[in-house]
Amino acid sequence: MIVQYFHLIKEIDCQVQALQQQSGEHPCPTDCYDCCRNTATMAISAVEAQHLSIGLKRLPRTTQQYILEKAKRTIAKVEQKGYSEQRVLEAGIEATKLVKGKKEGDCPMLVGGVCSVYDYRPVICRVWGYPINNSDGSQNIACCQKTFISQRSDLQPLPYARYWSGCKQQSIDLDFNHRTPNCYLVRHLLTS
Ligand code: SF4
Ligand code: SF4
């Protein structure tokens, strides 16, 4: 199944590159990583998790340990507030607010302002910064507040809803149609 996922991310990366060429430049300042903040509880699909697992296991032991400690700190914080893994998943954006703006809200895989698993990052991380279409039926366009401010209507948005349903279907095919909050997934992958 991971082979199908490789096809999907190859397609995504090609479409992102085409949009980048059309717009003339990479949209993000090199020192910005704001979108990696407040993602510690985001839901990650099973097929994305499988790929992420490869990236995490290739990291040096000390980096893995650092990431694991970050994930554990986030889990401790949300559980202090009475949440469990399942409840974090069900709460969605409400769970994000539990750690929003705090260091426990940062993605555990953000190390020194850099994504430590860049080649293995989930789909949303591959497209965020570009205009994306969040829904199959209508033109529900989302984009980072800092990018493509005056150009959004000139660009064809990336079909994010289709990418996400591809992940969902591939996860079902893996017999594991389950999403896991980022911090819990990282702890699981680095302790199993
Ligand atoms: S996986 Fe990487 S790109 Fe995605 S939120 Fe975490 S640090 Fe940022
Ligand atoms: S998508 Fe937005 S927040 Fe993320 S790096 Fe680019 S400019 Fe910064």
PDB file of C-alpha atoms and ligand atoms in Angstrom:
ATOM      1  CA  MET A   1       0.000   0.000   0.000  1.00  0.00           C
ATOM      2  CA  ILE A   2       2.885   2.309   0.718  1.00  0.00           C
ATOM      3  CA  VAL A   3       3.643   2.115  -3.038  1.00  0.00           C
ATOM      4  CA  GLN A   4       0.290   3.749  -3.798  1.00  0.00           C
ATOM      5  CA  TYR A   5       1.078   6.378  -1.194  1.00  0.00           C
ATOM      6  CA  PHE A   6       4.418   7.067  -2.920  1.00  0.00           C
ATOM      7  CA  HIS A   7       2.472   7.700  -6.139  1.00  0.00           C
ATOM      8  CA  LEU A   8       0.175  10.083  -4.292  1.00  0.00           C
ATOM      9  CA  ILE A   9       2.974  12.117  -2.723  1.00  0.00           C
ATOM     10  CA  LYS A  10       4.838  12.205  -6.023  1.00  0.00           C
ATOM     11  CA  GLU A  11       1.721  13.636  -7.665  1.00  0.00           C
ATOM     12  CA  ILE A  12       1.309  16.163  -4.843  1.00  0.00           C
ATOM     13  CA  ASP A  13       4.929  17.286  -5.032  1.00  0.00           C
ATOM     14  CA  CYS A  14       4.636  17.709  -8.834  1.00  0.00           C
ATOM     15  CA  GLN A  15       1.458  19.782  -8.495  1.00  0.00           C
ATOM     16  CA  VAL A  16       3.042  21.916  -5.765  1.00  0.00           C
ATOM     17  CA  GLN A  17       6.087  22.471  -7.975  1.00  0.00           C
ATOM     18  CA  ALA A  18       3.873  23.480 -10.922  1.00  0.00           C
ATOM     19  CA  LEU A  19       2.035  25.999  -8.740  1.00  0.00           C
ATOM     20  CA  GLN A  20       5.349  27.322  -7.476  1.00  0.00           C
ATOM     21  CA  GLN A  21       6.558  27.840 -11.055  1.00  0.00           C
ATOM     22  CA  GLN A  22       3.284  29.490 -12.048  1.00  0.00           C
ATOM     23  CA  SER A  23       3.467  31.909  -9.127  1.00  0.00           C
ATOM     24  CA  GLY A  24       7.149  32.593  -9.723  1.00  0.00           C
ATOM     25  CA  GLU A  25       8.601  31.784  -6.311  1.00  0.00           C
ATOM     26  CA  HIS A  26       8.484  29.737  -3.159  1.00  0.00           C
ATOM     27  CA  PRO A  27       5.790  31.421  -1.071  1.00  0.00           C
ATOM     28  CA  CYS A  28       7.306  31.056   2.416  1.00  0.00           C
ATOM     29  CA  PRO A  29      10.104  33.063   4.024  1.00  0.00           C
ATOM     30  CA  THR A  30      12.990  30.705   4.823  1.00  0.00           C
ATOM     31  CA  ASP A  31      12.883  31.498   8.546  1.00  0.00           C
ATOM     32  CA  CYS A  32       9.141  30.928   8.992  1.00  0.00           C
ATOM     33  CA  TYR A  33       7.807  27.757  10.593  1.00  0.00           C
ATOM     34  CA  ASP A  34       4.655  29.108  12.191  1.00  0.00           C
ATOM     35  CA  CYS A  35       2.530  26.384  10.591  1.00  0.00           C
ATOM     36  CA  CYS A  36       4.503  23.741  12.518  1.00  0.00           C
ATOM     37  CA  ARG A  37       3.237  25.318  15.704  1.00  0.00           C
ATOM     38  CA  ASN A  38      -0.112  24.205  17.091  1.00  0.00           C
ATOM     39  CA  THR A  39       0.062  20.934  15.135  1.00  0.00           C
ATOM     40  CA  ALA A  40       0.939  18.648  18.053  1.00  0.00           C
ATOM     41  CA  THR A  41      -2.584  17.231  18.134  1.00  0.00           C
ATOM     42  CA  MET A  42      -3.387  17.175  14.388  1.00  0.00           C
ATOM     43  CA  ALA A  43      -4.810  13.895  13.110  1.00  0.00           C
ATOM     44  CA  ILE A  44      -2.540  11.742  10.946  1.00  0.00           C
ATOM     45  CA  SER A  45      -3.870   8.874   8.828  1.00  0.00           C
ATOM     46  CA  ALA A  46      -2.521   5.324   9.009  1.00  0.00           C
ATOM     47  CA  VAL A  47      -0.840   5.414   5.612  1.00  0.00           C
ATOM     48  CA  GLU A  48       0.879   8.739   6.397  1.00  0.00           C
ATOM     49  CA  ALA A  49       1.947   7.228   9.733  1.00  0.00           C
ATOM     50  CA  GLN A  50       3.561   4.296   7.959  1.00  0.00           C
ATOM     51  CA  HIS A  51       5.703   6.638   5.889  1.00  0.00           C
ATOM     52  CA  LEU A  52       6.483   8.886   8.858  1.00  0.00           C
ATOM     53  CA  SER A  53       7.640   5.855  10.788  1.00  0.00           C
ATOM     54  CA  ILE A  54      10.415   5.261   8.224  1.00  0.00           C
ATOM     55  CA  GLY A  55      11.612   8.866   8.575  1.00  0.00           C
ATOM     56  CA  LEU A  56      11.544   8.833  12.373  1.00  0.00           C
ATOM     57  CA  LYS A  57      13.467   5.584  12.581  1.00  0.00           C
ATOM     58  CA  ARG A  58      16.198   6.958  10.320  1.00  0.00           C
ATOM     59  CA  LEU A  59      16.942   9.845  12.677  1.00  0.00           C
ATOM     60  CA  PRO A  60      19.894   9.726  15.095  1.00  0.00           C
ATOM     61  CA  ARG A  61      19.031   8.246  18.470  1.00  0.00           C
ATOM     62  CA  THR A  62      19.469  11.576  20.296  1.00  0.00           C
ATOM     63  CA  THR A  63      17.083  13.348  17.924  1.00  0.00           C
ATOM     64  CA  GLN A  64      14.529  10.552  18.349  1.00  0.00           C
ATOM     65  CA  GLN A  65      14.831  10.947  22.112  1.00  0.00           C
ATOM     66  CA  TYR A  66      14.340  14.716  21.877  1.00  0.00           C
ATOM     67  CA  ILE A  67      11.224  14.232  19.706  1.00  0.00           C
ATOM     68  CA  LEU A  68       9.839  11.572  22.035  1.00  0.00           C
ATOM     69  CA  GLU A  69      10.240  13.866  25.045  1.00  0.00           C
ATOM     70  CA  LYS A  70       8.402  16.656  23.218  1.00  0.00           C
ATOM     71  CA  ALA A  71       5.545  14.306  22.337  1.00  0.00           C
ATOM     72  CA  LYS A  72       5.337  13.100  25.928  1.00  0.00           C
ATOM     73  CA  ARG A  73       5.195  16.678  27.232  1.00  0.00           C
ATOM     74  CA  THR A  74       2.240  17.439  24.966  1.00  0.00           C
ATOM     75  CA  ILE A  75       0.470  14.244  26.022  1.00  0.00           C
ATOM     76  CA  ALA A  76       1.020  15.103  29.689  1.00  0.00           C
ATOM     77  CA  LYS A  77      -0.398  18.572  29.108  1.00  0.00           C
ATOM     78  CA  VAL A  78      -3.583  17.406  27.371  1.00  0.00           C
ATOM     79  CA  GLU A  79      -4.105  14.572  29.835  1.00  0.00           C
ATOM     80  CA  GLN A  80      -3.726  17.003  32.749  1.00  0.00           C
ATOM     81  CA  LYS A  81      -6.783  18.670  31.274  1.00  0.00           C
ATOM     82  CA  GLY A  82      -8.722  15.416  31.303  1.00  0.00           C
ATOM     83  CA  TYR A  83      -8.266  14.424  27.651  1.00  0.00           C
ATOM     84  CA  SER A  84      -7.373  10.979  26.331  1.00  0.00           C
ATOM     85  CA  GLU A  85      -6.057  10.023  22.871  1.00  0.00           C
ATOM     86  CA  GLN A  86      -9.585   9.277  21.677  1.00  0.00           C
ATOM     87  CA  ARG A  87     -10.974  12.472  23.122  1.00  0.00           C
ATOM     88  CA  VAL A  88      -8.229  14.559  21.506  1.00  0.00           C
ATOM     89  CA  LEU A  89      -9.107  12.979  18.171  1.00  0.00           C
ATOM     90  CA  GLU A  90     -12.815  13.596  18.558  1.00  0.00           C
ATOM     91  CA  ALA A  91     -12.336  17.151  19.845  1.00  0.00           C
ATOM     92  CA  GLY A  92     -10.329  18.235  16.752  1.00  0.00           C
ATOM     93  CA  ILE A  93      -9.852  22.011  16.847  1.00  0.00           C
ATOM     94  CA  GLU A  94     -10.970  22.149  20.491  1.00  0.00           C
ATOM     95  CA  ALA A  95      -8.018  19.930  21.408  1.00  0.00           C
ATOM     96  CA  THR A  96      -5.675  22.216  19.467  1.00  0.00           C
ATOM     97  CA  LYS A  97      -6.754  25.047  21.755  1.00  0.00           C
ATOM     98  CA  LEU A  98      -5.528  23.119  24.826  1.00  0.00           C
ATOM     99  CA  VAL A  99      -1.913  23.695  23.753  1.00  0.00           C
ATOM    100  CA  LYS A 100      -2.265  26.586  21.303  1.00  0.00           C
ATOM    101  CA  GLY A 101       0.544  29.137  21.578  1.00  0.00           C
ATOM    102  CA  LYS A 102       2.430  26.971  24.089  1.00  0.00           C
ATOM    103  CA  LYS A 103       5.609  24.999  23.472  1.00  0.00           C
ATOM    104  CA  GLU A 104       3.543  21.819  23.915  1.00  0.00           C
ATOM    105  CA  GLY A 105       1.572  22.890  20.824  1.00  0.00           C
ATOM    106  CA  ASP A 106       4.621  22.647  18.546  1.00  0.00           C
ATOM    107  CA  CYS A 107       4.886  19.597  16.322  1.00  0.00           C
ATOM    108  CA  PRO A 108       7.183  17.154  18.151  1.00  0.00           C
ATOM    109  CA  MET A 109       9.127  16.665  14.913  1.00  0.00           C
ATOM    110  CA  LEU A 110      10.050  20.346  14.701  1.00  0.00           C
ATOM    111  CA  VAL A 111      13.694  20.416  15.797  1.00  0.00           C
ATOM    112  CA  GLY A 112      15.515  23.735  15.983  1.00  0.00           C
ATOM    113  CA  GLY A 113      13.002  25.378  13.650  1.00  0.00           C
ATOM    114  CA  VAL A 114      13.373  22.652  11.023  1.00  0.00           C
ATOM    115  CA  CYS A 115      11.179  19.687  10.105  1.00  0.00           C
ATOM    116  CA  SER A 116      13.261  16.655  11.081  1.00  0.00           C
ATOM    117  CA  VAL A 117      11.222  14.335   8.853  1.00  0.00           C
ATOM    118  CA  TYR A 118      10.823  16.626   5.847  1.00  0.00           C
ATOM    119  CA  ASP A 119      10.825  13.925   3.146  1.00  0.00           C
ATOM    120  CA  TYR A 120       8.357  11.863   5.187  1.00  0.00           C
ATOM    121  CA  ARG A 121       6.033  14.644   6.366  1.00  0.00           C
ATOM    122  CA  PRO A 122       2.239  14.214   6.171  1.00  0.00           C
ATOM    123  CA  VAL A 123       0.223  15.450   3.209  1.00  0.00           C
ATOM    124  CA  ILE A 124      -1.060  18.681   4.803  1.00  0.00           C
ATOM    125  CA  CYS A 125       2.552  19.712   5.493  1.00  0.00           C
ATOM    126  CA  ARG A 126       3.353  19.223   1.789  1.00  0.00           C
ATOM    127  CA  VAL A 127       0.649  21.623   0.622  1.00  0.00           C
ATOM    128  CA  TRP A 128       0.203  24.210   3.354  1.00  0.00           C
ATOM    129  CA  GLY A 129       1.280  27.643   2.130  1.00  0.00           C
ATOM    130  CA  TYR A 130      -0.429  27.085  -1.255  1.00  0.00           C
ATOM    131  CA  PRO A 131      -4.133  27.629  -1.958  1.00  0.00           C
ATOM    132  CA  ILE A 132      -5.921  24.333  -1.339  1.00  0.00           C
ATOM    133  CA  ASN A 133      -9.440  23.142  -2.022  1.00  0.00           C
ATOM    134  CA  ASN A 134     -10.766  21.590   1.142  1.00  0.00           C
ATOM    135  CA  SER A 135     -13.992  20.153  -0.175  1.00  0.00           C
ATOM    136  CA  ASP A 136     -14.958  17.897  -3.078  1.00  0.00           C
ATOM    137  CA  GLY A 137     -18.141  19.684  -4.083  1.00  0.00           C
ATOM    138  CA  SER A 138     -17.540  23.403  -3.825  1.00  0.00           C
ATOM    139  CA  GLN A 139     -14.644  25.806  -4.092  1.00  0.00           C
ATOM    140  CA  ASN A 140     -13.795  25.963  -0.417  1.00  0.00           C
ATOM    141  CA  ILE A 141     -10.343  27.515  -0.645  1.00  0.00           C
ATOM    142  CA  ALA A 142      -7.969  27.659   2.299  1.00  0.00           C
ATOM    143  CA  CYS A 143      -4.493  29.171   2.408  1.00  0.00           C
ATOM    144  CA  CYS A 144      -1.915  30.353   4.917  1.00  0.00           C
ATOM    145  CA  GLN A 145      -2.667  33.947   5.890  1.00  0.00           C
ATOM    146  CA  LYS A 146       0.857  34.980   4.924  1.00  0.00           C
ATOM    147  CA  THR A 147       1.069  33.608   1.392  1.00  0.00           C
ATOM    148  CA  PHE A 148      -0.379  34.390  -2.047  1.00  0.00           C
ATOM    149  CA  ILE A 149      -2.307  37.294  -0.554  1.00  0.00           C
ATOM    150  CA  SER A 150      -3.174  39.031  -3.832  1.00  0.00           C
ATOM    151  CA  GLN A 151      -2.765  36.042  -6.147  1.00  0.00           C
ATOM    152  CA  ARG A 152      -5.139  33.416  -4.729  1.00  0.00           C
ATOM    153  CA  SER A 153      -7.913  33.899  -7.282  1.00  0.00           C
ATOM    154  CA  ASP A 154      -5.401  33.636 -10.172  1.00  0.00           C
ATOM    155  CA  LEU A 155      -4.188  30.183  -9.167  1.00  0.00           C
ATOM    156  CA  GLN A 156      -5.778  26.767  -9.476  1.00  0.00           C
ATOM    157  CA  PRO A 157      -5.978  25.481  -5.881  1.00  0.00           C
ATOM    158  CA  LEU A 158      -4.467  22.108  -5.014  1.00  0.00           C
ATOM    159  CA  PRO A 159      -7.160  19.397  -4.664  1.00  0.00           C
ATOM    160  CA  TYR A 160      -6.485  18.692  -1.005  1.00  0.00           C
ATOM    161  CA  ALA A 161      -9.864  16.989  -0.431  1.00  0.00           C
ATOM    162  CA  ARG A 162      -8.915  14.419  -3.070  1.00  0.00           C
ATOM    163  CA  TYR A 163      -5.467  13.890  -1.553  1.00  0.00           C
ATOM    164  CA  TRP A 164      -6.998  13.360   1.886  1.00  0.00           C
ATOM    165  CA  SER A 165      -9.609  10.925   0.595  1.00  0.00           C
ATOM    166  CA  GLY A 166      -6.756   9.034  -1.120  1.00  0.00           C
ATOM    167  CA  CYS A 167      -5.031   8.731   2.274  1.00  0.00           C
ATOM    168  CA  LYS A 168      -8.285   7.593   3.832  1.00  0.00           C
ATOM    169  CA  GLN A 169      -8.893   4.930   1.210  1.00  0.00           C
ATOM    170  CA  GLN A 170      -5.313   3.693   1.352  1.00  0.00           C
ATOM    171  CA  SER A 171      -5.590   3.488   5.156  1.00  0.00           C
ATOM    172  CA  ILE A 172      -8.798   1.430   4.819  1.00  0.00           C
ATOM    173  CA  ASP A 173      -6.985  -0.842   2.370  1.00  0.00           C
ATOM    174  CA  LEU A 174      -4.313  -1.286   5.050  1.00  0.00           C
ATOM    175  CA  ASP A 175      -7.145  -2.496   7.278  1.00  0.00           C
ATOM    176  CA  PHE A 176      -6.379   0.332   9.597  1.00  0.00           C
ATOM    177  CA  ASN A 177      -8.842   3.151   8.994  1.00  0.00           C
ATOM    178  CA  HIS A 178      -7.708   5.038  12.002  1.00  0.00           C
ATOM    179  CA  ARG A 179      -6.298   8.491  12.535  1.00  0.00           C
ATOM    180  CA  THR A 180      -3.989   9.268  15.428  1.00  0.00           C
ATOM    181  CA  PRO A 181      -3.204  12.616  17.039  1.00  0.00           C
ATOM    182  CA  ASN A 182       0.354  13.639  16.153  1.00  0.00           C
ATOM    183  CA  CYS A 183       1.855  13.496  19.686  1.00  0.00           C
ATOM    184  CA  TYR A 184       0.335  10.064  20.424  1.00  0.00           C
ATOM    185  CA  LEU A 185       1.447   8.731  17.057  1.00  0.00           C
ATOM    186  CA  VAL A 186       5.021   9.920  17.572  1.00  0.00           C
ATOM    187  CA  ARG A 187       5.159   8.327  21.022  1.00  0.00           C
ATOM    188  CA  HIS A 188       3.811   5.094  19.583  1.00  0.00           C
ATOM    189  CA  LEU A 189       6.243   5.032  16.646  1.00  0.00           C
ATOM    190  CA  LEU A 190       9.268   5.783  18.790  1.00  0.00           C
ATOM    191  CA  THR A 191       8.471   3.288  21.528  1.00  0.00           C
ATOM    192  CA  SER A 192       7.319   0.305  19.472  1.00  0.00           C
TER     193      SER A 192
HETATM  194  S1  SF4 B   1       5.785  17.057  10.279  1.00  0.00           S
HETATM  195 FE1  SF4 B   1       7.325  18.607   9.796  1.00  0.00          FE
HETATM  196  S2  SF4 B   1       6.315  20.050   8.393  1.00  0.00           S
HETATM  197 FE2  SF4 B   1       4.718  18.862   9.440  1.00  0.00          FE
HETATM  198  S3  SF4 B   1       4.104  20.089  11.212  1.00  0.00           S
HETATM  199 FE3  SF4 B   1       5.700  18.636  11.883  1.00  0.00          FE
HETATM  200  S4  SF4 B   1       7.615  19.768  11.694  1.00  0.00           S
HETATM  201 FE4  SF4 B   1       6.084  20.862  10.492  1.00  0.00          FE
HETATM  202  S1  SF4 B   2       2.852  28.210   5.153  1.00  0.00           S
HETATM  203 FE1  SF4 B   2       2.707  30.180   6.168  1.00  0.00          FE
HETATM  204  S2  SF4 B   2       3.202  29.797   8.307  1.00  0.00           S
HETATM  205 FE2  SF4 B   2       3.921  28.024   7.109  1.00  0.00          FE
HETATM  206  S3  SF4 B   2       6.077  28.461   6.611  1.00  0.00           S
HETATM  207 FE3  SF4 B   2       4.812  29.243   4.927  1.00  0.00          FE
HETATM  208  S4  SF4 B   2       4.446  31.390   5.411  1.00  0.00           S
HETATM  209 FE4  SF4 B   2       5.114  30.393   7.312  1.00  0.00          FE
END
